[in-house]
Amino acid sequence: MEEKKDNYDRRIDNEQLINTIALFEGLSEQSLDLISAHAVTRAHPANRVILLENDWGGSVYFILEGWVKIRTYNVDGKEVTLNIVGKGEVVGEMAALEEAPRSTDVITLTKTVISSIPAQDFVKLLMAEPLAGIRLSQLMAKRLRQLNRRLRLREADSLSRVADTLIFLAEGQGKKAEQGIEIPNLPHRELSSISGLARETVTRSLTKLEKKGLIQRTADTVCIPDLKSLERVIT
């Protein structure tokens, strides 16, 4: 009886994996079977380390629920958040493709459900499915464009940098709401790490943006009523 339950749960987990990750949309049944064959799905609490920098990459990870941050450290030992990604995203793919150690840490920000497949299965999938390879290339190109824009704004004023951080999050994981786009109301220390600003500066900038009507905050979310209006803040 317990074995039947485990098999049922595994089938549900695999269906969620296939249906959640855009990378897998429209692939052949054979390729979907390859993805499901060794997939493992686990739930994690907030602040759980999923990947560590310099570890060898034996698996590729797919986020089914929740949010994770991708971080590294600068030469002074200060934490730098490179990206925050959520449902539908893939992490750990670079180490699998390069057959090299991890280049960053991945830490959960919220309760998170993550599926993983062996790196060799992921590489086999890309070799068999050109569409999956194209989608992965598009994802990596999008991340690179976002990073380049953030680097260009490093010398901009603090309001511009905080506005750009919110736009960056909205483009990556924003959800359409009745009055604009919603993103999670992340702790100010996370926004500080992304923008490269002091936490107090981030707090003041968010207050200014809220007073201007460019964002609306609740305990859980930040709503951006008009993305283009927020973009005009960037100088």
Tab-separated table of C-alpha atoms in Angstrom, residues 158-159 161-163 165-166 169 183-189 191-192 197 199-217 222 230:
chain	number	residue	atom	x	y	z
A	158	SER	CA	19.859	55.579	-5.573
A	159	LEU	CA	16.236	56.114	-6.674
A	161	ARG	CA	18.851	51.880	-8.882
A	162	VAL	CA	15.989	50.844	-6.617
A	163	ALA	CA	13.470	51.444	-9.419
A	165	THR	CA	15.762	46.551	-9.148
A	166	LEU	CA	11.964	46.473	-8.929
A	169	LEU	CA	12.156	41.549	-10.446
A	183	ILE	CA	6.178	41.065	-7.055
A	184	PRO	CA	6.921	39.698	-3.569
A	185	ASN	CA	7.699	42.304	-0.917
A	186	LEU	CA	11.216	41.039	-0.298
A	187	PRO	CA	13.228	41.983	2.802
A	188	HIS	CA	15.108	45.237	2.273
A	189	ARG	CA	18.407	43.439	2.846
A	191	LEU	CA	16.930	44.535	-2.364
A	192	SER	CA	20.063	46.096	-0.873
A	197	LEU	CA	22.928	50.127	-1.883
A	199	ARG	CA	19.590	48.955	3.404
A	200	GLU	CA	18.617	52.348	4.818
A	201	THR	CA	18.975	53.917	1.361
A	202	VAL	CA	16.732	51.234	-0.129
A	203	THR	CA	14.105	51.909	2.543
A	204	ARG	CA	14.124	55.668	1.850
A	205	SER	CA	13.926	55.118	-1.914
A	206	LEU	CA	10.968	52.742	-1.592
A	207	THR	CA	9.160	55.334	0.532
A	208	LYS	CA	9.778	58.009	-2.117
A	209	LEU	CA	8.502	55.726	-4.895
A	210	GLU	CA	5.407	54.927	-2.852
A	211	LYS	CA	4.689	58.617	-2.179
A	212	LYS	CA	4.952	59.295	-5.921
A	213	GLY	CA	2.323	56.595	-6.528
A	214	LEU	CA	4.751	54.483	-8.549
A	215	ILE	CA	4.482	51.473	-6.223
A	216	GLN	CA	1.950	50.188	-3.704
A	217	ARG	CA	3.115	48.011	-0.817
A	222	VAL	CA	4.787	45.263	-4.077
A	230	LEU	CA	8.520	53.494	-13.065
